[in-house]
Amino acid sequence: MEYQEPQFFAVMQYASRAAGDVIDMVSGNPDWEPPAALREGLREYADASPDEFQYPPSEGLRELREEIAARRNVDVSQVVVTNGAGEANYLGMASALDRDTGSGVVLVDPVYPYYPGKADMLGGEPELVPSRRDGSLDVEAMVGAIDDDTACVVLNTPNNPTGAVYDIDAVRRVIETAEEHDAVVVVDEVYDHFDFGGDFESALAIDSPHRIVTSAFSKSMAITGLRVGYAILPEALVGGAKTRHMLVNVATSRPAQAAVVHALQETEPEYYERTRRLLSERIDAFTDALDAAGAAYTTPEGSFYVLARFDGFPGTMENVQRLIDEAGVAGMPGETFGSAREDWIRFALVTPRATEGANRLAEYFE
Amino acid sequence: MEYQEPQFFAVMQYASRAAGDVIDMVSGNPDWEPPAALREGLREYADASPDEFQYPPSEGLRELREEIAARRNVDVSQVVVTNGAGEANYLGMASALDRDTGSGVVLVDPVYPYYPGKADMLGGEPELVPSRRDGSLDVEAMVGAIDDDTACVVLNTPNNPTGAVYDIDAVRRVIETAEEHDAVVVVDEVYDHFDFGGDFESALAIDSPHRIVTSAFSKSMAITGLRVGYAILPEALVGGAKTRHMLVNVATSRPAQAAVVHALQETEPEYYERTRRLLSERIDAFTDALDAAGAAYTTPEGSFYVLARFDGFPGTMENVQRLIDEAGVAGMPGETFGSAREDWIRFALVTPRATEGANRLAEYFE
């Protein structure tokens, strides 16, 4: 046993123990209000009859699965409610590896570190394929990396940490190549509500028995702690995923599921537009301050992360700890996202103090 | 991939679709009120600040882990909060198999069907050892079954489905034998609050680096749907379990964790005594009616299940469906719990209609 443990919680812990004031831009924890209807849903649940405190169906509350199926335009039988996108990706990757068609797991570098960790835990062999300089998919490199030993490919769009939104034709090409080699593509779309240019298209538009889509309400409803996500699986894979879900978790927490049903039904589009506007403004202000700091950076098309590079200050864990202690700003080391962005540091713009953070960085590096 | 899918949800579904009125004694869903403080905890959480809607620590809220550690008299570092006992058992069994000391998983027959399903999913090889006629551990048979290829032994006390409470010396003997063969024993104590004779002793009393104890608040607080459980692991295994937990689930649902903290702090012992009394009375009434039906049955020392055997009517899925359709009573087929109790049907006494159910059975079989 030798899985890789993602370092998010470790960096957050380091930051919380620091002596001085630290602006936390480590993890993707939204800092805005969840929908009012989400809180209402929890209040209503608190007064529910005792039988509503018992096991929901293993695959999720029927009402929740129906709301998801209607929104994503899929059949309800394809939807499995999971403990956040984390479990959804675990089930998706396990479904791919359980087909016993190979052990390769093709990932895009920079990579969200849970993916190689899960691949390793599931007995797969992660292979990292660098994205293009701008974070977009290097389709030819991806196609070249997928072979008959490939079991699984994982894509994440809008992307964490690059902020890239993948072109749907690039995603289609990867899925077609996976089909040719009897591999399964898991497309993690948890940031689908944070698409600033309006260019994002879901992989659900690509009909394939080799395509799994995962998502969650964690980011869109600002509820990473409620752990409500889902996987949408092709017919041939949904049974195996449900069995694994049952054997690992039995079912997921019902108050959270009930609250999300209510929030889905009662929340106006304006709620999501407001957070998109808020983040757009933050990105502008943050990158302006990075300009002042003379840093290189990425401007996200989607998600809410900015990668920044400071001359002579690579994105190591050591340097991130120095920034926490000496600049009072906490980010994530680029080296924890594979090797393609080792020089960079990721900042999550989910704090009202994002601009203040950039100013502290400007001051520190000037 | 060929894991065994536990049939609980399938039988519940069959019962819910039946034409007539059916008394549901299928699954272990308590039918009584959760603690008042549990509902209070949910209400308070609904009004918490937005940051309390974000990721809790992966291993669980510190306050919850401290409450558990204090009650179980262990160090807080050993406690991992899980998505119910289901995930706790999964982590426990995975921790054992991840040591790569063998692939054998020794289980007691009759067996809670999630155990062989998990063993199979994790690449282990389940081996069933029959318990004694009265449900107690057949220590010599267990000791004989544990060898150098054994990775894991799973015990469940108070037991589902037999209602047996294992003698602590028998448990000690199994743990000592496991130690000799470098195997790990997972002791699932989720029914520890339902110990009618007062004879239950936790395996935590047996100090061993080869012993994992799992439990949950699902049964004791009547909240199977909230999914709050925990594993208590020896120092050498806790790190690996935390990493796996993080890679599978990231963290578990925070409103449920927060509500359980509040309920642990505010609930008087009388709450638990009341449910024990309620169940004792139900067991008496149910077994009296089974006497009238001329059935053989087990009288539980712990947990809340009764196994009953009706002449010429073995515990097959087909017969259980007949009972649902023709007698209006739903139980679980003995054949789904291994092979040692194939002639029996399990009834969960978690309905106020338990006695009515037994009367229906008496009428059907007379």
XYZ file of C-alpha atoms in Angstrom:
732
model
C 0.000 0.000 0.000
C 1.544 3.260 -1.086
C -1.107 5.741 -2.148
C -0.398 9.376 -2.447
C -2.144 11.475 0.159
C -3.364 14.813 -1.209
C -1.713 17.654 0.701
C -4.634 20.106 0.929
C -5.486 19.366 4.550
C -1.779 19.427 5.502
C -1.270 22.928 4.048
C -4.503 24.205 5.629
C -3.302 22.875 8.964
C 0.091 24.548 8.559
C -1.631 27.842 7.749
C -3.990 27.600 10.720
C -1.019 27.114 13.071
C 0.937 30.074 11.745
C 1.798 32.819 14.243
C 0.552 35.763 12.187
C -2.569 36.611 10.217
C -2.786 34.411 7.119
C -5.055 34.869 4.109
C -6.221 31.341 3.266
C -6.265 30.657 -0.465
C -5.442 26.976 -0.111
C -8.545 24.969 -0.735
C -11.627 25.365 -2.909
C -13.976 26.226 -0.061
C -16.453 28.855 -1.261
C -16.765 31.761 1.158
C -20.197 32.956 0.091
C -23.633 32.060 1.410
C -25.245 28.791 0.373
C -28.703 29.228 -1.199
C -31.357 30.293 1.326
C -33.398 27.252 0.289
C -30.519 25.004 1.316
C -30.758 26.250 4.894
C -34.555 25.956 4.701
C -34.204 22.377 3.536
C -32.041 21.542 6.544
C -34.541 23.182 8.909
C -37.425 21.220 7.403
C -35.448 18.019 7.636
C -34.752 18.630 11.342
C -38.511 18.330 11.926
C -39.110 15.333 9.663
C -40.671 12.095 10.889
C -38.315 9.462 12.369
C -38.523 7.298 9.243
C -36.867 10.116 7.271
C -33.876 9.753 9.583
C -33.326 6.216 8.284
C -31.411 4.853 5.267
C -32.267 6.596 2.028
C -32.096 4.348 -1.053
C -28.465 3.387 -1.546
C -28.205 5.200 -4.895
C -29.736 8.371 -3.437
C -33.133 9.887 -2.718
C -35.387 9.326 -5.713
C -36.411 13.004 -5.775
C -32.789 14.115 -5.867
C -31.909 11.687 -8.652
C -34.918 12.924 -10.631
C -33.910 16.576 -10.205
C -30.402 15.728 -11.389
C -31.636 13.627 -14.326
C -33.983 16.404 -15.465
C -31.244 19.054 -15.278
C -28.621 16.916 -16.995
C -31.092 15.455 -19.500
C -30.267 11.827 -18.735
C -32.315 8.867 -17.596
C -32.724 8.683 -13.831
C -31.415 5.091 -13.882
C -27.982 6.424 -14.835
C -27.647 8.670 -11.767
C -25.887 7.558 -8.567
C -25.790 10.078 -5.722
C -22.397 10.051 -4.023
C -20.508 11.492 -1.066
C -19.407 14.531 -3.062
C -17.519 14.541 -6.358
C -14.746 12.769 -4.442
C -16.710 9.546 -4.212
C -18.151 10.053 -7.707
C -14.638 10.130 -9.186
C -13.628 7.142 -7.075
C -16.634 5.164 -8.392
C -16.003 6.304 -11.953
C -12.345 5.289 -11.898
C -13.135 2.009 -10.123
C -15.813 1.245 -12.746
C -13.212 1.725 -15.453
C -10.540 -0.387 -13.738
C -13.042 -3.105 -12.748
C -13.566 -3.866 -16.432
C -10.138 -5.512 -16.393
C -9.153 -4.178 -19.799
C -5.854 -2.750 -18.580
C -4.265 -0.847 -15.742
C -3.241 2.465 -17.285
C -4.884 5.655 -16.004
C -4.175 8.631 -18.247
C -4.284 11.973 -16.440
C -3.628 15.547 -17.476
C -0.636 17.334 -15.918
C -1.053 19.586 -13.906
C -3.317 17.160 -12.108
C -5.768 17.377 -9.244
C -3.819 15.187 -6.796
C -6.774 13.032 -5.760
C -6.790 11.428 -9.229
C -3.356 9.772 -9.095
C -4.009 8.889 -5.444
C -7.245 7.112 -6.359
C -5.644 5.439 -9.380
C -2.856 4.069 -7.229
C -5.253 2.902 -4.494
C -7.348 1.084 -7.100
C -4.342 -0.736 -8.518
C -4.086 1.436 -11.621
C -0.937 2.993 -13.033
C -1.202 6.761 -13.419
C 0.397 8.329 -16.464
C 0.594 12.120 -16.677
C 0.238 13.901 -20.026
C 1.151 17.596 -19.929
C -1.519 20.046 -21.042
C -0.621 22.863 -23.418
C 1.001 25.982 -22.028
C -2.415 27.698 -21.768
C -3.885 24.717 -19.892
C -5.891 23.424 -22.859
C -5.856 19.726 -23.739
C -2.920 18.599 -25.861
C -5.148 16.309 -27.889
C -2.375 14.672 -29.928
C -0.419 13.864 -26.766
C -3.538 12.456 -25.115
C -4.396 10.340 -28.143
C -0.819 9.079 -28.219
C -0.913 8.124 -24.543
C -4.083 6.030 -24.785
C -3.327 2.433 -25.752
C -4.715 -1.049 -25.233
C -3.475 -1.140 -21.651
C -5.398 2.052 -20.820
C -8.354 1.406 -18.510
C -9.269 4.960 -17.706
C -8.759 8.582 -18.718
C -9.709 11.395 -16.353
C -10.506 14.883 -17.598
C -11.495 17.840 -15.442
C -13.220 20.782 -17.105
C -13.457 23.614 -16.118
C -10.038 22.693 -14.839
C -8.478 22.798 -11.421
C -5.783 24.169 -11.194
C -5.340 25.773 -14.643
C -8.786 27.356 -15.059
C -8.948 26.027 -18.641
C -12.300 25.110 -20.187
C -11.757 22.243 -22.621
C -12.992 22.476 -26.167
C -15.798 19.936 -26.597
C -14.228 18.628 -29.817
C -11.020 17.893 -27.938
C -13.006 15.992 -25.313
C -14.842 14.111 -28.075
C -11.564 13.091 -29.671
C -10.306 11.711 -26.354
C -13.527 9.753 -25.810
C -13.443 8.339 -29.354
C -9.843 7.253 -28.857
C -10.735 5.670 -25.521
C -13.554 3.767 -27.216
C -11.129 2.413 -29.799
C -8.921 1.060 -27.022
C -11.798 -0.134 -24.810
C -11.025 2.427 -22.110
C -13.444 4.611 -20.113
C -13.236 8.412 -19.790
C -14.300 10.040 -16.523
C -15.096 13.723 -16.993
C -15.203 15.657 -13.726
C -17.374 18.737 -14.245
C -17.659 19.948 -10.662
C -16.827 23.528 -11.727
C -19.468 23.629 -14.481
C -21.243 26.606 -12.859
C -18.030 28.652 -12.958
C -17.655 29.228 -16.661
C -16.809 32.897 -17.166
C -16.698 32.932 -20.958
C -19.834 30.828 -21.478
C -17.823 28.339 -23.570
C -18.208 25.272 -21.388
C -20.065 22.301 -22.872
C -20.724 19.176 -20.848
C -19.348 15.836 -22.010
C -22.907 14.565 -21.637
C -23.375 15.984 -25.140
C -21.096 13.174 -26.323
C -23.107 9.976 -26.328
C -20.811 7.057 -25.535
C -20.906 3.890 -23.437
C -17.306 4.789 -22.512
C -18.055 8.133 -20.899
C -18.805 8.835 -17.223
C -19.600 12.350 -16.004
C -19.168 13.347 -12.356
C -20.192 16.469 -10.526
C -21.370 17.818 -7.166
C -23.208 20.694 -5.518
C -20.183 21.427 -3.340
C -18.937 24.408 -5.315
C -22.099 25.655 -7.052
C -24.039 25.818 -3.742
C -21.032 26.632 -1.533
C -21.459 23.432 0.480
C -18.214 21.441 0.227
C -18.919 20.072 3.720
C -22.313 18.578 2.883
C -20.857 15.970 0.529
C -23.533 15.687 -2.130
C -22.292 14.719 -5.566
C -23.226 12.345 -8.314
C -21.972 10.172 -11.143
C -23.792 9.695 -14.442
C -22.825 6.318 -15.844
C -23.546 4.400 -19.028
C -25.970 1.504 -18.645
C -23.284 -1.191 -18.657
C -21.397 0.416 -15.764
C -24.120 1.726 -13.477
C -24.834 -1.614 -11.776
C -21.233 -2.184 -10.753
C -20.900 1.380 -9.496
C -24.045 1.032 -7.369
C -22.762 -2.200 -5.840
C -19.406 -0.642 -4.972
C -21.140 2.427 -3.566
C -23.317 0.166 -1.399
C -20.351 -1.879 -0.189
C -18.255 1.184 0.681
C -20.800 3.673 2.007
C -24.200 1.871 2.119
C -25.811 5.231 1.317
C -24.908 8.896 1.826
C -26.137 11.331 4.420
C -29.820 12.079 4.143
C -30.157 15.587 5.649
C -27.648 16.836 3.092
C -29.471 15.094 0.239
C -32.850 16.442 1.390
C -31.487 19.989 1.683
C -30.009 19.857 -1.820
C -33.326 18.643 -3.298
C -35.047 21.663 -1.770
C -32.298 24.032 -2.896
C -32.408 22.696 -6.460
C -36.149 23.229 -6.607
C -36.221 26.698 -5.059
C -33.026 28.488 -6.074
C -33.241 31.068 -8.860
C -30.556 31.302 -11.588
C -29.656 34.716 -10.134
C -27.956 32.972 -7.191
C -25.459 31.299 -9.514
C -25.023 34.435 -11.652
C -24.179 36.455 -8.566
C -21.352 34.145 -7.530
C -20.015 34.114 -11.086
C -19.938 37.918 -11.083
C -18.303 37.989 -7.669
C -15.565 35.632 -8.853
C -15.018 37.504 -12.117
C -14.420 40.686 -10.176
C -12.058 38.944 -7.801
C -10.088 37.439 -10.651
C -9.674 40.888 -12.244
C -8.547 42.508 -9.016
C -6.238 39.622 -8.096
C -4.529 39.452 -11.470
C -4.154 43.254 -11.548
C -2.275 43.025 -8.263
C -0.167 40.161 -9.648
C 0.727 42.417 -12.581
C 1.936 44.939 -10.071
C 3.966 42.175 -8.418
C 5.573 41.373 -11.747
C 4.344 37.777 -11.555
C 3.321 35.503 -14.421
C -0.153 34.067 -13.972
C -3.076 32.266 -15.614
C -6.443 33.968 -16.075
C -9.119 31.317 -15.497
C -11.802 30.751 -18.137
C -13.535 28.617 -15.545
C -13.229 27.372 -11.925
C -11.800 29.845 -9.403
C -8.071 29.229 -9.251
C -5.164 31.338 -10.409
C -1.706 29.883 -10.942
C 1.038 32.410 -10.324
C 4.793 32.206 -10.858
C 7.286 34.371 -9.065
C 10.845 34.620 -10.383
C 13.293 32.434 -8.485
C 10.567 31.179 -6.160
C 9.327 27.755 -7.387
C 6.095 26.208 -6.116
C 7.600 23.885 -3.540
C 6.008 22.987 -0.207
C 8.907 24.785 1.466
C 8.271 28.015 -0.430
C 4.536 27.824 0.262
C 5.315 27.539 3.962
C 7.631 30.550 3.663
C 4.828 32.562 2.045
C 2.511 31.591 4.897
C 5.039 32.612 7.542
C 6.595 35.649 5.871
C 3.898 37.079 3.573
C 0.762 35.900 5.389
C -0.656 34.302 2.245
C -1.425 30.586 1.872
C -1.614 28.863 -1.509
C -1.021 25.342 -2.793
C 2.415 24.298 -4.098
C 2.451 23.665 -7.847
C 4.593 20.594 -7.230
C 1.603 18.866 -5.612
C -0.237 19.023 -8.973
C 2.173 16.846 -10.933
C 5.324 18.128 -12.591
C 4.026 20.443 -15.321
C 3.544 23.446 -13.044
C 6.238 22.892 -10.426
C 7.288 26.526 -10.706
C 3.825 27.788 -9.927
C 1.663 28.346 -6.848
C -2.120 27.931 -6.947
C -4.347 30.489 -5.268
C -8.043 29.752 -4.672
C -10.020 32.995 -4.962
C -12.593 31.983 -2.391
C -11.947 34.645 0.168
C -13.093 38.286 0.264
C -9.443 39.046 1.040
C -8.155 37.799 -2.317
C -7.024 41.241 -3.455
C -5.415 41.937 -0.102
C -3.598 38.629 -0.600
C -2.305 39.732 -3.982
C -1.156 43.029 -2.485
C 0.725 41.170 0.229
C 2.379 39.082 -2.487
C 3.273 42.227 -4.461
C 4.853 43.717 -1.357
C 6.711 40.523 -0.496
C 8.215 40.082 -3.948
C 8.946 43.712 -4.780
C -15.394 -7.723 -10.798
C -17.871 -10.001 -9.102
C -18.780 -8.642 -5.691
C -21.802 -9.806 -3.868
C -24.479 -7.173 -3.574
C -26.290 -7.279 -0.222
C -29.994 -7.922 -0.802
C -31.507 -5.663 1.877
C -32.544 -2.895 -0.491
C -33.906 -5.456 -2.990
C -36.187 -7.058 -0.382
C -37.334 -3.669 0.925
C -38.181 -2.673 -2.625
C -40.120 -5.894 -3.195
C -42.069 -5.298 0.013
C -42.859 -1.694 -0.872
C -44.320 -2.793 -4.209
C -46.557 -5.493 -2.723
C -50.303 -5.130 -3.332
C -51.416 -5.578 0.283
C -50.419 -4.163 3.652
C -46.953 -5.431 4.614
C -45.287 -5.235 8.023
C -41.671 -4.338 7.261
C -39.194 -6.270 9.384
C -36.500 -6.343 6.714
C -33.828 -3.872 7.634
C -32.376 -2.570 10.871
C -34.018 0.834 10.659
C -35.016 1.948 14.157
C -38.611 3.200 14.291
C -38.283 5.340 17.406
C -37.452 9.015 17.811
C -33.833 10.145 17.528
C -32.631 12.109 20.583
C -34.221 15.570 20.854
C -30.717 17.050 20.924
C -30.001 15.482 17.536
C -32.816 17.485 15.971
C -31.630 20.572 17.893
C -28.131 20.041 16.526
C -29.476 19.992 12.968
C -31.494 23.166 13.564
C -28.465 24.949 14.973
C -26.356 23.818 12.043
C -28.907 25.182 9.584
C -28.125 28.669 10.939
C -24.344 28.274 11.108
C -21.937 30.604 9.336
C -21.032 29.759 5.715
C -17.601 28.456 6.707
C -19.286 25.695 8.704
C -20.830 24.515 5.437
C -17.360 23.757 4.095
C -15.104 20.681 4.378
C -14.698 19.419 7.907
C -11.305 17.848 8.649
C -11.064 14.662 6.592
C -10.900 12.408 9.669
C -13.936 14.116 11.229
C -14.809 17.175 13.320
C -12.321 17.465 16.157
C -15.113 17.861 18.716
C -16.798 14.664 17.534
C -13.556 12.693 17.613
C -12.903 13.980 21.139
C -16.367 12.945 22.343
C -15.846 9.491 20.857
C -12.342 9.157 22.283
C -13.534 10.155 25.768
C -16.424 7.670 25.691
C -14.369 4.792 24.327
C -11.331 5.657 26.457
C -8.888 5.808 23.545
C -6.557 8.466 22.237
C -8.229 10.886 19.833
C -5.511 10.178 17.244
C -6.900 6.653 16.844
C -10.405 7.805 15.863
C -11.495 8.213 12.229
C -15.070 9.409 11.657
C -16.676 7.518 8.773
C -19.804 7.417 6.633
C -21.547 5.051 9.059
C -20.291 1.676 10.283
C -20.416 0.618 6.640
C -17.429 2.747 5.718
C -15.742 1.979 9.054
C -15.829 -1.755 8.276
C -14.646 -1.087 4.738
C -11.672 0.902 6.070
C -10.947 -1.706 8.738
C -10.938 -4.590 6.274
C -8.945 -2.594 3.708
C -6.378 -1.704 6.404
C -5.961 -5.411 7.134
C -5.675 -6.441 3.479
C -3.378 -3.511 2.624
C -0.742 -5.030 4.936
C -0.150 -7.666 2.245
C 0.272 -10.486 4.732
C -2.281 -12.718 3.015
C -5.668 -12.694 1.350
C -7.863 -14.780 3.670
C -10.799 -13.066 5.376
C -12.281 -15.233 8.129
C -15.956 -14.511 8.805
C -18.549 -16.037 11.112
C -21.489 -17.860 9.503
C -24.290 -16.685 9.619
C -22.700 -13.551 8.269
C -23.815 -9.973 7.726
C -23.656 -9.991 3.908
C -21.748 -6.733 3.567
C -18.645 -8.435 5.007
C -18.090 -11.036 2.258
C -19.077 -8.396 -0.320
C -16.409 -6.001 0.981
C -13.837 -8.796 1.250
C -14.419 -9.776 -2.354
C -14.311 -6.167 -3.567
C -11.006 -5.640 -1.753
C -9.419 -8.709 -3.343
C -9.707 -10.870 -0.232
C -10.985 -14.425 -0.050
C -13.850 -14.825 2.393
C -13.960 -18.009 4.447
C -17.045 -18.706 6.557
C -16.739 -20.442 9.923
C -20.059 -21.575 11.416
C -20.930 -20.249 14.849
C -22.264 -22.607 17.508
C -25.933 -23.537 17.429
C -26.732 -20.756 19.936
C -24.879 -18.179 17.838
C -21.848 -17.990 20.128
C -18.335 -18.085 18.678
C -16.968 -21.551 17.963
C -13.534 -20.568 19.214
C -11.749 -23.771 18.254
C -13.120 -23.599 14.719
C -12.108 -19.930 14.446
C -8.604 -20.639 15.750
C -8.324 -23.520 13.281
C -9.388 -21.322 10.373
C -6.815 -18.580 11.010
C -3.504 -19.310 9.307
C -0.549 -17.492 7.781
C -2.592 -16.549 4.715
C -5.231 -14.865 6.880
C -5.215 -11.079 6.503
C -8.383 -10.281 8.378
C -10.984 -11.671 10.769
C -14.315 -9.888 11.209
C -16.408 -10.312 14.351
C -19.739 -8.641 15.032
C -20.934 -8.462 18.617
C -23.763 -8.056 19.638
C -24.409 -10.087 16.535
C -26.571 -9.499 13.507
C -28.434 -11.785 12.740
C -28.104 -14.214 15.677
C -28.452 -11.785 18.586
C -25.480 -13.443 20.316
C -23.181 -11.404 22.549
C -19.684 -12.861 22.328
C -17.802 -13.797 25.451
C -14.841 -11.425 25.796
C -12.463 -14.333 26.410
C -13.526 -15.890 23.115
C -12.840 -12.584 21.352
C -9.465 -12.366 23.114
C -8.534 -15.847 21.951
C -9.356 -14.911 18.331
C -7.293 -11.715 18.564
C -4.328 -13.565 20.093
C -4.464 -16.160 17.338
C -4.657 -13.421 14.715
C -1.585 -11.791 16.261
C 0.330 -15.070 15.975
C -0.454 -15.216 12.273
C 0.044 -11.493 11.628
C -3.645 -10.936 10.825
C -5.930 -8.093 11.935
C -9.301 -8.512 13.671
C -12.089 -6.030 12.930
C -14.734 -6.048 15.665
C -17.982 -4.388 14.597
C -19.786 -3.221 17.742
C -22.560 -1.167 16.160
C -25.181 -2.838 18.400
C -23.267 -2.170 21.621
C -26.168 -0.149 23.079
C -28.550 -3.105 22.622
C -27.199 -5.508 25.200
C -30.175 -6.876 27.091
C -28.310 -9.040 29.569
C -25.598 -6.509 30.391
C -22.909 -9.022 29.387
C -21.378 -7.167 26.463
C -17.756 -6.097 26.776
C -16.039 -4.100 24.064
C -12.985 -5.509 22.316
C -11.324 -2.189 23.203
C -10.613 -3.887 26.542
C -8.170 -6.119 24.634
C -5.067 -4.085 23.921
C -3.569 -5.214 20.631
C -1.960 -3.641 17.559
C -3.988 -6.210 15.584
C -7.431 -5.094 16.725
C -9.725 -2.543 15.054
C -13.094 -1.612 16.566
C -15.868 -0.087 14.462
C -19.178 1.407 15.465
C -21.748 4.068 14.570
C -24.561 6.173 15.978
C -26.968 4.756 13.386
C -28.706 2.302 15.691
C -28.155 3.845 19.127
C -29.542 7.233 18.028
C -32.011 5.862 15.462
C -30.284 7.687 12.606
C -29.223 5.085 10.023
C -29.731 7.730 7.320
C -27.314 10.259 8.815
C -24.271 8.052 8.213
C -22.063 8.863 11.166
C -19.795 6.059 12.286
C -16.194 5.592 13.312
C -13.233 3.260 13.351
C -10.751 3.026 16.219
C -7.444 1.847 14.815
C -4.063 0.909 16.246
C -1.303 3.461 15.671
C 0.324 1.532 12.828
C -2.890 1.374 10.810
C -4.542 4.735 11.407
C -2.484 6.644 8.818
C -3.328 4.272 5.993
C -7.007 4.273 6.926
C -7.097 8.085 6.934
C -5.486 8.226 3.500
C -7.959 5.730 2.051
C -10.847 7.602 3.670
C -9.606 10.838 2.111
C -9.171 9.283 -1.329
C -12.632 7.682 -1.300
C -14.823 10.230 0.472
C -12.620 13.317 1.145
C -14.646 13.829 4.348
C -18.149 12.934 5.555
C -21.219 15.092 5.783
C -20.890 17.921 8.252
C -24.492 18.619 9.350
C -24.778 14.985 10.440
C -21.469 15.157 12.318
C -22.431 18.424 14.026
C -25.822 17.051 15.060
C -24.243 13.924 16.554
C -21.757 16.013 18.573
C -24.655 17.935 20.086
C -26.657 14.753 20.717
C -23.696 13.061 22.414
C -23.225 16.034 24.717
C -26.883 16.528 25.618
C -28.563 13.132 25.633
C -29.233 11.488 29.005
C -28.646 7.741 29.570
C -32.430 7.398 30.013
C -32.847 7.794 26.228
C -30.835 4.642 25.574
C -32.436 2.750 28.480
C -35.882 3.516 27.118
C -35.124 1.990 23.711
C -33.572 -1.058 25.364
C -36.763 -1.546 27.405
C -38.937 -1.050 24.330
C -36.987 -3.692 22.431
C -36.974 -6.146 25.347
C -40.754 -5.930 25.491
C -41.047 -6.400 21.743
C -38.769 -9.430 21.806
C -40.904 -11.025 24.524
C -44.160 -10.391 22.701
C -42.749 -11.457 19.324
C -41.268 -14.719 20.598
C -44.479 -15.500 22.544
C -46.384 -15.241 19.281
C -43.765 -17.409 17.537
C -44.332 -20.004 20.261
C -47.996 -19.938 19.355
C -46.972 -20.403 15.705
C -44.957 -23.471 16.656
C -41.801 -21.915 15.200
C -38.251 -22.392 16.401
C -36.490 -19.110 17.098
C -33.516 -17.361 18.685
C -33.947 -15.015 21.648
C -31.442 -12.188 21.192
C -29.030 -11.341 24.025
C -28.197 -8.235 22.017
C -29.071 -6.382 18.779
C -32.729 -6.468 17.721
C -33.121 -9.400 15.369
C -34.933 -12.690 15.806
C -34.222 -15.683 13.592
C -37.259 -17.924 13.152
C -37.632 -21.298 11.477
C -40.901 -22.647 10.178
C -41.225 -26.344 9.369
C -40.928 -27.093 5.658
C -40.470 -23.413 4.816
C -36.719 -22.670 4.422
C -35.371 -19.110 4.379
C -35.068 -18.680 0.635
C -35.674 -15.432 -1.241
C -38.687 -17.127 -2.858
C -40.256 -18.004 0.485
C -39.605 -14.514 1.827
C -41.421 -13.089 -1.192
C -44.293 -15.525 -0.526
C -44.516 -14.288 3.065
C -44.646 -10.713 1.829
C -47.404 -11.471 -0.668
C -49.431 -14.009 1.307
C -48.845 -13.209 4.987
C -48.120 -9.492 4.767
C -44.845 -9.828 6.690
C -41.406 -8.993 5.308
C -38.213 -10.500 6.734
C -34.760 -11.287 5.346
C -33.977 -14.716 3.887
C -31.569 -16.755 6.025
C -29.797 -17.827 2.842
C -28.529 -14.266 2.349
C -26.536 -14.602 5.614
C -24.243 -17.439 4.481
C -25.172 -21.092 4.677
C -25.409 -21.768 8.434
C -28.959 -20.456 8.798
C -30.445 -21.193 5.380
C -33.562 -22.634 6.986
C -34.234 -19.474 8.949
C -35.785 -16.070 8.318
C -34.547 -12.938 10.078
C -37.027 -10.451 11.500
C -35.897 -6.985 12.592
C -38.001 -5.867 15.566
C -37.898 -2.215 14.641
C -41.572 -1.655 14.051
C -44.371 -1.055 16.550
C -46.221 -3.753 14.592
C -43.757 -6.539 15.476
C -46.315 -8.476 17.547
C -48.946 -8.051 14.864
C -46.354 -9.448 12.451
C -45.819 -12.501 14.622
C -49.590 -13.009 14.856
C -49.822 -12.885 11.072
C -47.078 -15.499 10.893
C -48.891 -17.672 13.459
C -52.069 -17.454 11.416
C -50.253 -18.166 8.138
C -48.449 -21.235 9.416
C -51.211 -22.716 11.576
